[in-house]
Amino acid sequence: MRGFQAEKFCDIRTPFYYYDLEVLKQTLSSIKSAVSGLDNYRIHYAIKANFNPKILSFIAQEGLGADCVSGGEIKAAIEAGFQPDSVVFAGVGKRDDEIRYALSVGIGRFNVESPAELEVIDSIAKQIGVVAPISIRVNPNIAAHTHSNIATGHEDNKFGINYPDLPKLISEVQSLQNVEFKGLHYHIGSQILDMKDFIALADRINEINEELKSAGLPIGDINVGGGLGIDYQDPDANPIPDFAGYFAAFRNNLKYDGIVHFELGRSVVAQCGTLINRVLYIKEGINKKFAIIDGSMTELIRPALYNAKHKIQNISSNGAPTLYDVVGPVCESSDVFGQDISLPECHRGDFIAIRSAGAYGESMSSCYNCRPLPQGVFSDELK
Ligand code: LLP
């Protein structure tokens, strides 16, 4: 990771997202080398992690497919240059107009999450006169080791269908005229660093495949979802996630040689993005000092929503290390980026970098408190 040159940021209105394209490029090339020779692996980028148009077109140019969860994401993906047939479309609540749009552009796959949704897709496909390619999202009942808000593969989560319902649903897809069964989809959660969770998924998929085979049912291709985590504590030591370990978990454990799809979001874009803020005020509390910055939970909601800890740096000062609670201006007591953070002594106007913010940062920003949405600034745009 190259250091930040704070003087380049002086004319830009803070808070803003700074994206280092070199880091993104290195990340994408690490993915490519980790899957080289694995010709049956298809990598899709999960658009929800960051849909800044420049990020999207950069990733599309590298030949990845797109993983989308709304009509808006499909549109953004296609406008950025992703091939329509590389688009997979998941989500428990697809609207009719989104299904119609997805069919009209010819996406590669609907990841169907309920029998009710299957019927609606079949009937809309019939109206248009097309056949919809279908995978069924299966809930593998695996509790991944991650924050409960982002674990998705347990039987009590709303996602996918439970295994006992799978054989019946596959037969139903086969009996309908305007849908075609193409495969099975899984996703166990996000920010997963323990490869044993992915191995458990591979083992579960092997079991399900065996059961389907003995019932004489098709499997089609397999989509194992996303979820690879990143190092939030030390992004400089580990700017590139463990792609080799992640793909090896499937290569060594998944007993399947058909097409395998992956949907990676966070691991592709998190480390290339930094939220750049400025210190507004230093305020002395009774027991602590507050560094009040101009960025807030409206630009980066992860600390407030998941208690996420992003690395925080003062990139303007060489002062003595001092402890601060780093907080934003929004009227919520959860608008806190970190407590008791040691930073070089902070002054009004210093630049504060909040690291590893490329994923689920800009894409989850809001206008709460009538705050403007943050802009994205790219390393190749700064002189
Ligand atoms: N596929 C499906 C079906 C998903 O639901 C997700 C993420 C992904 C792929 C991509 O997962 P990734 O590789 O990024 O872990 N906002 C939260 C994360 C929510 C993840 C939602 N689903 C956060 O900031 O931690």
XYZ file of C-alpha atoms and ligand atoms in Angstrom:
408
model
C 0.000 0.000 0.000
C 1.446 3.346 -0.989
C 1.384 6.078 1.617
C -1.136 8.914 1.431
C 0.027 12.280 0.201
C -2.244 14.532 2.200
C -1.256 17.631 0.214
C -3.017 16.170 -2.821
C -6.300 16.183 -0.922
C -6.265 19.897 0.013
C -8.655 21.097 -2.690
C -11.199 18.296 -2.374
C -14.319 18.702 -0.275
C -14.251 16.243 2.610
C -15.491 13.692 3.479
C -14.797 11.763 0.282
C -13.824 8.253 -0.756
C -10.328 7.901 -2.121
C -9.803 4.849 -4.332
C -6.314 3.585 -5.095
C -6.570 1.965 -8.523
C -3.178 0.308 -8.125
C -4.494 -1.669 -5.136
C -7.623 -2.634 -7.081
C -5.485 -3.734 -10.008
C -3.219 -5.852 -7.794
C -6.258 -7.408 -6.113
C -7.794 -8.386 -9.435
C -4.538 -9.818 -10.696
C -4.177 -11.871 -7.478
C -7.636 -13.323 -8.100
C -6.622 -14.181 -11.646
C -3.451 -15.945 -10.574
C -5.257 -17.821 -7.771
C -7.706 -19.315 -10.287
C -5.323 -19.777 -13.178
C -5.684 -23.277 -14.574
C -9.085 -23.701 -12.902
C -11.013 -23.290 -16.141
C -14.335 -24.306 -14.607
C -14.265 -21.382 -12.089
C -16.358 -18.290 -12.919
C -15.784 -15.188 -10.795
C -18.590 -12.663 -10.381
C -18.191 -9.346 -8.587
C -20.943 -8.609 -6.021
C -22.055 -5.151 -7.142
C -23.545 -4.337 -3.737
C -20.068 -3.935 -2.257
C -19.379 -0.847 -4.370
C -21.269 0.349 -7.431
C -19.255 3.475 -8.180
C -19.364 3.473 -12.035
C -15.591 3.792 -12.408
C -14.982 0.846 -10.050
C -17.568 -1.177 -11.978
C -16.090 -0.507 -15.396
C -12.581 -1.233 -14.111
C -13.734 -4.635 -12.816
C -15.850 -5.349 -15.926
C -12.783 -4.782 -18.103
C -10.990 -7.519 -16.194
C -13.627 -9.946 -17.446
C -15.465 -10.725 -14.208
C -19.192 -11.450 -14.195
C -21.647 -9.554 -11.988
C -23.659 -10.646 -8.972
C -26.726 -8.437 -8.564
C -29.588 -8.155 -6.086
C -31.861 -5.605 -7.755
C -32.898 -4.289 -11.150
C -30.883 -1.163 -10.376
C -27.739 -3.222 -9.860
C -28.327 -5.125 -13.112
C -28.686 -1.822 -14.958
C -25.523 -0.427 -13.340
C -23.636 -3.614 -14.239
C -24.689 -3.553 -17.877
C -23.996 0.169 -18.252
C -20.510 -0.462 -16.861
C -19.824 -3.125 -19.481
C -20.518 -6.438 -17.714
C -21.871 -9.021 -20.152
C -25.612 -9.607 -19.530
C -25.166 -13.386 -19.599
C -22.532 -13.103 -16.854
C -25.103 -11.557 -14.495
C -26.538 -13.655 -11.669
C -29.544 -12.212 -9.833
C -30.236 -13.178 -6.203
C -32.535 -11.810 -3.504
C -35.580 -13.026 -1.590
C -37.837 -10.234 -2.862
C -37.463 -9.713 -6.604
C -40.143 -7.340 -7.905
C -42.103 -8.091 -11.094
C -40.597 -5.129 -12.945
C -37.091 -6.254 -11.947
C -37.769 -9.788 -13.202
C -39.156 -8.409 -16.472
C -36.122 -6.157 -16.930
C -33.690 -8.989 -16.127
C -35.409 -11.225 -18.684
C -35.447 -8.502 -21.311
C -31.679 -7.962 -21.092
C -30.962 -11.701 -21.017
C -29.208 -12.219 -17.683
C -27.390 -15.495 -17.089
C -29.162 -16.705 -13.998
C -31.995 -16.098 -11.546
C -31.035 -17.434 -8.128
C -34.510 -18.360 -6.940
C -35.183 -18.228 -3.224
C -38.776 -19.561 -2.880
C -41.447 -21.605 -4.691
C -43.642 -18.473 -4.876
C -40.897 -16.561 -6.693
C -40.412 -19.448 -9.137
C -44.059 -19.275 -10.173
C -43.876 -15.522 -10.760
C -40.700 -15.817 -12.869
C -42.302 -18.579 -14.935
C -45.419 -16.539 -15.593
C -43.544 -13.347 -16.523
C -41.207 -15.355 -18.802
C -44.299 -16.818 -20.462
C -45.792 -13.342 -21.082
C -42.551 -12.218 -22.718
C -42.086 -15.491 -24.588
C -38.688 -16.493 -23.156
C -37.290 -19.244 -20.946
C -35.689 -18.076 -17.697
C -32.432 -19.764 -16.569
C -32.907 -20.812 -12.932
C -30.643 -21.809 -10.065
C -32.156 -22.606 -6.716
C -30.625 -20.949 -3.688
C -30.214 -23.555 -0.989
C -29.822 -22.665 2.655
C -26.970 -24.982 3.718
C -27.624 -24.523 7.456
C -24.062 -23.522 8.281
C -23.413 -20.935 11.002
C -20.431 -18.972 9.669
C -18.058 -17.340 12.156
C -18.945 -13.712 11.510
C -21.223 -10.923 12.772
C -24.816 -12.160 13.070
C -26.103 -9.356 10.793
C -24.038 -10.724 7.913
C -24.358 -14.500 8.428
C -26.857 -15.783 5.908
C -26.559 -19.556 5.714
C -28.368 -20.734 8.824
C -31.793 -22.390 8.565
C -33.441 -19.573 10.527
C -32.226 -16.907 8.077
C -34.650 -15.678 5.428
C -32.343 -16.714 2.583
C -32.722 -19.649 0.212
C -34.835 -22.727 0.638
C -34.197 -25.439 3.208
C -32.749 -28.727 1.956
C -35.865 -30.865 2.604
C -37.776 -28.706 0.096
C -35.116 -28.940 -2.621
C -36.031 -32.170 -4.473
C -39.642 -31.020 -4.818
C -38.613 -27.595 -6.080
C -36.210 -29.023 -8.671
C -39.026 -31.239 -9.976
C -41.281 -28.197 -10.089
C -38.738 -26.242 -12.170
C -38.556 -29.217 -14.536
C -42.341 -29.327 -14.890
C -42.734 -25.644 -15.813
C -42.516 -24.483 -19.437
C -40.822 -21.104 -19.131
C -38.026 -21.815 -16.689
C -35.026 -24.082 -17.122
C -33.146 -25.682 -14.230
C -29.466 -24.727 -14.405
C -27.954 -25.212 -10.964
C -27.734 -24.618 -7.227
C -26.677 -21.510 -5.339
C -25.280 -21.101 -1.814
C -23.942 -18.225 0.282
C -23.063 -18.532 3.966
C -22.225 -14.964 4.953
C -19.638 -12.223 4.718
C -16.276 -11.213 6.268
C -15.375 -14.868 6.806
C -11.708 -15.419 7.610
C -11.859 -18.983 8.868
C -11.412 -21.216 5.832
C -13.043 -24.044 7.792
C -16.397 -22.352 7.151
C -15.858 -22.621 3.385
C -14.682 -26.220 3.775
C -17.882 -26.944 5.744
C -19.848 -25.457 2.843
C -17.977 -27.616 0.312
C -18.663 -30.717 2.444
C -22.344 -29.834 2.693
C -22.571 -29.324 -1.076
C -20.951 -32.753 -1.609
C -23.601 -34.349 0.628
C -26.443 -32.569 -1.156
C -25.058 -33.541 -4.564
C -24.884 -37.207 -3.497
C -28.457 -37.124 -2.227
C -29.728 -35.505 -5.423
C -27.804 -37.963 -7.593
C -29.280 -40.938 -5.780
C -32.746 -39.439 -6.183
C -32.054 -39.175 -9.926
C -32.240 -35.377 -9.845
C -29.953 -32.955 -11.693
C -27.422 -30.694 -9.959
C -26.518 -28.345 -12.798
C -23.704 -25.974 -11.935
C -22.750 -24.788 -8.459
C -22.571 -21.236 -7.149
C -20.799 -21.054 -3.775
C -21.553 -17.335 -3.180
C -19.022 -14.951 -1.695
C -17.894 -14.050 1.798
C -14.086 -13.986 1.865
C -12.999 -11.571 4.604
C -10.228 -8.971 4.696
C -7.788 -7.620 7.307
C -9.389 -4.513 8.814
C -6.738 -4.234 11.540
C -3.675 -4.051 9.384
C -4.514 -3.187 5.771
C -0.905 -2.183 5.051
C 0.457 -5.591 6.041
C -2.342 -7.437 4.233
C -3.700 -5.339 1.370
C -4.569 -8.468 -0.629
C -7.006 -11.014 0.847
C -6.128 -14.708 1.018
C -7.479 -15.671 -2.398
C -5.133 -18.649 -2.668
C -6.433 -20.136 0.607
C -10.033 -19.379 -0.308
C -10.003 -21.035 -3.723
C -7.954 -23.945 -2.339
C -10.708 -24.583 0.229
C -13.056 -25.360 -2.673
C -10.516 -26.921 -5.025
C -9.420 -29.409 -2.338
C -12.830 -30.169 -0.865
C -15.583 -29.697 -3.419
C -16.016 -32.983 -5.267
C -17.429 -31.493 -8.391
C -15.853 -30.793 -11.751
C -18.619 -28.829 -13.461
C -18.817 -25.031 -13.560
C -18.363 -23.360 -10.144
C -19.441 -19.738 -9.702
C -18.082 -17.381 -7.024
C -19.581 -14.044 -5.953
C -16.898 -11.945 -4.294
C -17.648 -8.434 -3.106
C -15.723 -7.178 -0.090
C -12.480 -8.974 -0.903
C -12.327 -7.299 -4.334
C -12.811 -3.662 -3.326
C -12.448 -3.119 0.453
C -8.732 -2.405 0.621
C -8.589 0.013 -2.317
C -10.938 2.500 -0.615
C -10.330 5.000 2.188
C -12.730 7.528 3.650
C -10.871 10.841 3.902
C -12.176 13.279 6.513
C -10.987 16.427 8.227
C -10.928 17.225 11.909
C -13.500 19.896 12.723
C -12.998 20.281 16.453
C -11.187 18.767 19.381
C -13.404 18.620 22.421
C -12.334 17.763 25.961
C -14.748 15.397 27.720
C -14.603 14.585 31.422
C -12.675 11.367 30.883
C -11.740 11.577 27.242
C -10.902 13.710 24.248
C -13.128 13.722 21.205
C -11.795 14.241 17.705
C -14.901 15.429 15.883
C -14.457 14.849 12.162
C -16.620 15.908 9.225
C -17.278 12.308 8.095
C -20.027 10.355 9.762
C -22.182 7.251 9.725
C -23.906 8.648 6.618
C -20.712 8.050 4.629
C -19.631 4.871 6.428
C -22.284 3.091 8.463
C -20.345 -0.100 9.219
C -19.069 0.928 12.697
C -22.587 2.017 13.779
C -24.345 -0.975 12.223
C -21.955 -3.864 12.877
C -19.645 -2.418 15.498
C -16.975 -2.698 12.789
C -13.478 -1.456 13.599
C -11.731 0.248 10.705
C -8.141 1.397 11.074
C -8.034 5.175 11.674
C -4.989 7.339 10.881
C -4.119 10.999 11.160
C -2.186 11.534 7.926
C -1.407 15.227 8.590
C 0.292 15.220 11.966
C 3.517 13.895 13.506
C 2.482 15.006 16.981
C 2.683 12.998 20.180
C 0.415 9.936 20.373
C -2.845 10.900 22.088
C -6.037 8.952 22.776
C -9.242 10.111 21.082
C -12.773 8.977 20.515
C -13.180 9.675 16.808
C -16.764 10.755 16.179
C -18.903 12.276 13.432
C -21.402 15.143 13.491
C -24.605 13.083 13.103
C -27.204 13.217 15.870
C -26.883 9.591 16.988
C -24.686 8.323 19.783
C -23.641 5.430 17.545
C -21.966 7.888 15.154
C -18.560 6.825 16.452
C -15.692 5.490 14.322
C -13.541 4.360 17.223
C -12.980 4.791 20.951
C -9.640 5.377 22.663
C -7.809 5.446 19.365
C -4.175 6.484 19.566
C -3.441 9.154 16.947
C -0.680 11.705 16.519
C -2.025 14.819 18.245
C -4.959 16.107 16.166
C -5.658 19.684 15.154
C -8.508 21.354 13.297
C -8.097 20.673 9.589
C -5.989 17.499 9.887
C -6.836 14.729 7.427
C -8.151 11.577 9.070
C -8.076 8.423 6.950
C -10.539 5.612 7.715
C -9.129 2.573 5.992
C -10.508 -0.543 4.275
C -13.658 1.357 3.361
C -13.955 0.427 -0.330
C -16.606 -2.222 0.343
C -20.013 -1.413 1.809
C -18.890 2.181 2.374
C -19.942 4.443 -0.497
C -22.592 1.888 -1.503
C -24.322 2.106 1.907
C -24.078 5.880 2.285
C -27.226 7.898 2.923
C -28.501 11.463 3.096
C -29.612 11.242 6.737
C -29.516 14.696 8.359
C -29.671 16.143 4.790
C -26.005 15.417 4.336
C -24.732 15.206 0.743
C -23.640 11.824 -0.607
C -19.845 11.448 -0.622
C -17.990 11.618 -3.907
C -15.434 9.071 -5.049
C -11.979 10.367 -6.045
C -9.518 8.099 -7.852
C -5.764 7.932 -7.591
C -5.387 8.578 -11.345
C -7.358 11.856 -11.052
C -4.986 13.517 -8.567
C -1.920 15.408 -9.720
N -23.532 -13.283 -2.720
C -24.625 -13.054 -1.972
C -25.832 -13.831 -2.234
C -24.590 -12.087 -0.958
O -25.668 -11.872 -0.221
C -23.391 -11.353 -0.717
C -23.314 -10.337 0.322
C -22.280 -11.621 -1.538
C -22.384 -12.608 -2.523
C -20.976 -10.898 -1.402
O -20.400 -11.172 -0.179
P -18.913 -10.649 0.156
O -17.929 -11.375 -0.739
O -18.905 -9.184 -0.027
O -18.735 -11.035 1.592
N -22.908 -4.692 4.465
C -22.211 -5.775 5.134
C -22.027 -6.974 4.242
C -23.329 -7.507 3.682
C -23.131 -8.667 2.746
C -24.402 -8.997 2.048
N -24.294 -10.052 1.094
C -20.892 -5.239 5.670
O -20.597 -4.062 5.498
O -20.146 -5.970 6.308
